[in-house]
Amino acid sequence: MPRGDLLGSLEYIVLLALVHLGEDAYGLSVRRAIEARTGRDMSIGAVYSTLERLEAKGYVSSRMGDVTPERGGRAKRHFRIEAPGEQALRTAVTAIRQMSRGLPRSWRTT
Amino acid sequence: MKGRRRQRIASALLALAMFGDEVMGDLEEELAIRARTQSTLRIHLWYWSQVVRSIPAVVLQRCHRDGWFLTCAVAIVAILAQGAVEWTVRITVSGLMATSHVRLLLSWLLGIGSLAGLGYLAASVRPSASILLALIAFTAGGVVGFFKDDALSWFRISVHVVGPISAVVGGALRVRHGPDNSTER
């Protein structure tokens, strides 16, 4: 696996959140999904910084949504995972699965 | 704190964020949801903890986007310029026929003013350079203070605290009011 394909832990978690959320993925929903699934209370700035980094790598793309009054007249930015992002995520998931295989019983979580 | 004022302060603190408007919109949306079930104090604590905790990620990402090498170079040039300004001011002020308190006050004002001005100039080259300038000024102030034998004075403490803040404020003014043509999105 080339070094460039490796994802940072935040990138990995955020990409997984994008897969879970599908069309409904934007900064706040990503933050909520991560908190609900991992209990990790990420700052909204950290979520967007990670999404910005992933977009610069071509792993995700974004489009602007509609302006809503509850957001103080600001639009949502929706994110979706792109083919290179999917490839990087699959590579990371496979690597983690393979590395996890054969771990001693004390490391098994389920 | 009134909504508009709160948003203005938060958006100034997160001025370096690429998706600043989206961050602010998300914070407002979550605030409105939490306001239905939580106390005002609790939702404001949540809001400001989000803003403050977002700053390091936003600044680091901005430095990365601006290019670390050039950002550091701009900050180092700015701190060297600050040293030259401070040295010139001290030489000039010490020759003036004024009391030591007036000399100290003049040095303080010119030192803080020059840091704010250099923060503004640094931010016009690389927006995140003013933050690095503030960090270098803070660290340099601490190191110099550590190796000096004299007791802590109000002058040293105030320069140590207000100096870096003024550099950040100078940079924030540039980012908020000037066109950002230093980097490409």
mmCIF file of N, CA and C in Angstrom, chain A residues 61-105:
data_model
loop_
_atom_site.group_PDB
_atom_site.id
_atom_site.type_symbol
_atom_site.label_atom_id
_atom_site.label_comp_id
_atom_site.label_asym_id
_atom_site.label_seq_id
_atom_site.Cartn_x
_atom_site.Cartn_y
_atom_site.Cartn_z
ATOM 1 N N SER A 61 -16.208 15.724 -2.230
ATOM 2 C CA SER A 61 -16.582 16.949 -2.942
ATOM 3 C C SER A 61 -17.691 17.619 -2.139
ATOM 4 N N SER A 62 -17.915 18.891 -2.400
ATOM 5 C CA SER A 62 -18.957 19.592 -1.642
ATOM 6 C C SER A 62 -19.808 20.441 -2.572
ATOM 7 N N ARG A 63 -21.032 20.675 -2.123
ATOM 8 C CA ARG A 63 -21.937 21.583 -2.845
ATOM 9 C C ARG A 63 -22.737 22.360 -1.813
ATOM 10 N N MET A 64 -23.130 23.563 -2.194
ATOM 11 C CA MET A 64 -23.882 24.392 -1.252
ATOM 12 C C MET A 64 -25.357 24.022 -1.289
ATOM 13 N N GLY A 65 -25.995 24.008 -0.109
ATOM 14 C CA GLY A 65 -27.428 23.737 -0.011
ATOM 15 C C GLY A 65 -28.202 25.040 0.060
ATOM 16 N N ASP A 66 -29.440 24.927 0.529
ATOM 17 C CA ASP A 66 -30.289 26.118 0.623
ATOM 18 C C ASP A 66 -30.004 26.900 1.906
ATOM 19 N N VAL A 67 -30.326 28.183 1.849
ATOM 20 C CA VAL A 67 -30.207 29.040 3.034
ATOM 21 C C VAL A 67 -31.395 28.758 3.944
ATOM 22 N N THR A 68 -31.131 28.584 5.247
ATOM 23 C CA THR A 68 -32.240 28.325 6.169
ATOM 24 C C THR A 68 -32.206 29.333 7.320
ATOM 25 N N PRO A 69 -33.410 29.758 7.793
ATOM 26 C CA PRO A 69 -33.451 30.789 8.835
ATOM 27 C C PRO A 69 -32.811 30.344 10.159
ATOM 28 N N GLU A 70 -32.948 29.031 10.511
ATOM 29 C CA GLU A 70 -32.386 28.595 11.803
ATOM 30 C C GLU A 70 -30.862 28.624 11.809
ATOM 31 N N ARG A 71 -30.261 28.773 10.635
ATOM 32 C CA ARG A 71 -28.807 28.869 10.540
ATOM 33 C C ARG A 71 -28.370 30.320 10.417
ATOM 34 N N GLY A 72 -29.264 31.253 10.746
ATOM 35 C CA GLY A 72 -28.937 32.669 10.657
ATOM 36 C C GLY A 72 -28.759 33.107 9.210
ATOM 37 N N GLY A 73 -29.522 32.504 8.318
ATOM 38 C CA GLY A 73 -29.460 32.882 6.909
ATOM 39 C C GLY A 73 -28.249 32.326 6.173
ATOM 40 N N ARG A 74 -27.627 31.312 6.763
ATOM 41 C CA ARG A 74 -26.444 30.726 6.100
ATOM 42 C C ARG A 74 -26.802 29.370 5.484
ATOM 43 N N ALA A 75 -26.139 29.075 4.386
ATOM 44 C CA ALA A 75 -26.427 27.806 3.689
ATOM 45 C C ALA A 75 -25.594 26.672 4.274
ATOM 46 N N LYS A 76 -26.124 25.444 4.102
ATOM 47 C CA LYS A 76 -25.341 24.259 4.482
ATOM 48 C C LYS A 76 -24.385 23.927 3.344
ATOM 49 N N ARG A 77 -23.255 23.318 3.701
ATOM 50 C CA ARG A 77 -22.377 22.772 2.652
ATOM 51 C C ARG A 77 -22.425 21.255 2.772
ATOM 52 N N HIS A 78 -22.982 20.608 1.759
ATOM 53 C CA HIS A 78 -23.112 19.146 1.774
ATOM 54 C C HIS A 78 -21.860 18.503 1.197
ATOM 55 N N PHE A 79 -21.445 17.430 1.838
ATOM 56 C CA PHE A 79 -20.234 16.724 1.394
ATOM 57 C C PHE A 79 -20.609 15.318 0.936
ATOM 58 N N ARG A 80 -19.878 14.829 -0.056
ATOM 59 C CA ARG A 80 -20.055 13.424 -0.466
ATOM 60 C C ARG A 80 -18.693 12.821 -0.790
ATOM 61 N N ILE A 81 -18.606 11.534 -0.530
ATOM 62 C CA ILE A 81 -17.344 10.832 -0.763
ATOM 63 C C ILE A 81 -17.206 10.548 -2.265
ATOM 64 N N GLU A 82 -16.014 10.739 -2.787
ATOM 65 C CA GLU A 82 -15.747 10.494 -4.214
ATOM 66 C C GLU A 82 -14.965 9.189 -4.379
ATOM 67 N N ALA A 83 -14.820 8.775 -5.635
ATOM 68 C CA ALA A 83 -14.184 7.470 -5.916
ATOM 69 C C ALA A 83 -12.798 7.321 -5.257
ATOM 70 N N PRO A 84 -11.893 8.313 -5.368
ATOM 71 C CA PRO A 84 -10.586 8.137 -4.702
ATOM 72 C C PRO A 84 -10.727 8.005 -3.181
ATOM 73 N N GLY A 85 -11.716 8.699 -2.607
ATOM 74 C CA GLY A 85 -11.967 8.606 -1.171
ATOM 75 C C GLY A 85 -12.463 7.225 -0.794
ATOM 76 N N GLU A 86 -13.368 6.699 -1.631
ATOM 77 C CA GLU A 86 -13.883 5.334 -1.390
ATOM 78 C C GLU A 86 -12.743 4.325 -1.439
ATOM 79 N N GLN A 87 -11.869 4.504 -2.432
ATOM 80 C CA GLN A 87 -10.737 3.586 -2.606
ATOM 81 C C GLN A 87 -9.821 3.646 -1.374
ATOM 82 N N ALA A 88 -9.528 4.880 -0.933
ATOM 83 C CA ALA A 88 -8.645 5.049 0.232
ATOM 84 C C ALA A 88 -9.286 4.450 1.486
ATOM 85 N N LEU A 89 -10.602 4.637 1.606
ATOM 86 C CA LEU A 89 -11.310 4.105 2.774
ATOM 87 C C LEU A 89 -11.331 2.579 2.759
ATOM 88 N N ARG A 90 -11.604 2.002 1.573
ATOM 89 C CA ARG A 90 -11.599 0.536 1.472
ATOM 90 C C ARG A 90 -10.225 -0.025 1.822
ATOM 91 N N THR A 91 -9.174 0.656 1.324
ATOM 92 C CA THR A 91 -7.803 0.206 1.602
ATOM 93 C C THR A 91 -7.534 0.241 3.108
ATOM 94 N N ALA A 92 -7.978 1.340 3.748
ATOM 95 C CA ALA A 92 -7.741 1.492 5.193
ATOM 96 C C ALA A 92 -8.529 0.446 5.986
ATOM 97 N N VAL A 93 -9.800 0.243 5.586
ATOM 98 C CA VAL A 93 -10.636 -0.739 6.292
ATOM 99 C C VAL A 93 -10.032 -2.136 6.161
ATOM 100 N N THR A 94 -9.587 -2.464 4.928
ATOM 101 C CA THR A 94 -8.987 -3.779 4.698
ATOM 102 C C THR A 94 -7.722 -3.943 5.546
ATOM 103 N N ALA A 95 -6.895 -2.906 5.562
ATOM 104 C CA ALA A 95 -5.645 -2.972 6.330
ATOM 105 C C ALA A 95 -5.932 -3.196 7.812
ATOM 106 N N ILE A 96 -6.936 -2.479 8.329
ATOM 107 C CA ILE A 96 -7.272 -2.619 9.752
ATOM 108 C C ILE A 96 -7.827 -4.014 10.040
ATOM 109 N N ARG A 97 -8.679 -4.504 9.127
ATOM 110 C CA ARG A 97 -9.230 -5.861 9.315
ATOM 111 C C ARG A 97 -8.102 -6.887 9.338
ATOM 112 N N GLN A 98 -7.187 -6.748 8.381
ATOM 113 C CA GLN A 98 -6.096 -7.731 8.292
ATOM 114 C C GLN A 98 -5.171 -7.659 9.511
ATOM 115 N N MET A 99 -4.920 -6.440 9.962
ATOM 116 C CA MET A 99 -4.056 -6.285 11.137
ATOM 117 C C MET A 99 -4.750 -6.772 12.408
ATOM 118 N N SER A 100 -6.096 -6.700 12.411
ATOM 119 C CA SER A 100 -6.841 -7.104 13.614
ATOM 120 C C SER A 100 -6.990 -8.620 13.717
ATOM 121 N N ARG A 101 -6.858 -9.292 12.558
ATOM 122 C CA ARG A 101 -7.057 -10.746 12.523
ATOM 123 C C ARG A 101 -5.985 -11.446 13.365
ATOM 124 N N GLY A 102 -6.414 -12.389 14.192
ATOM 125 C CA GLY A 102 -5.461 -13.170 14.981
ATOM 126 C C GLY A 102 -4.966 -12.484 16.235
ATOM 127 N N LEU A 103 -5.616 -11.382 16.604
ATOM 128 C CA LEU A 103 -5.214 -10.704 17.848
ATOM 129 C C LEU A 103 -5.567 -11.588 19.053
ATOM 130 N N PRO A 104 -4.818 -11.486 20.144
ATOM 131 C CA PRO A 104 -5.160 -12.269 21.340
ATOM 132 C C PRO A 104 -6.589 -11.964 21.808
ATOM 133 N N ARG A 105 -7.158 -12.904 22.548
ATOM 134 C CA ARG A 105 -8.542 -12.788 23.004
ATOM 135 C C ARG A 105 -8.809 -11.467 23.755
#
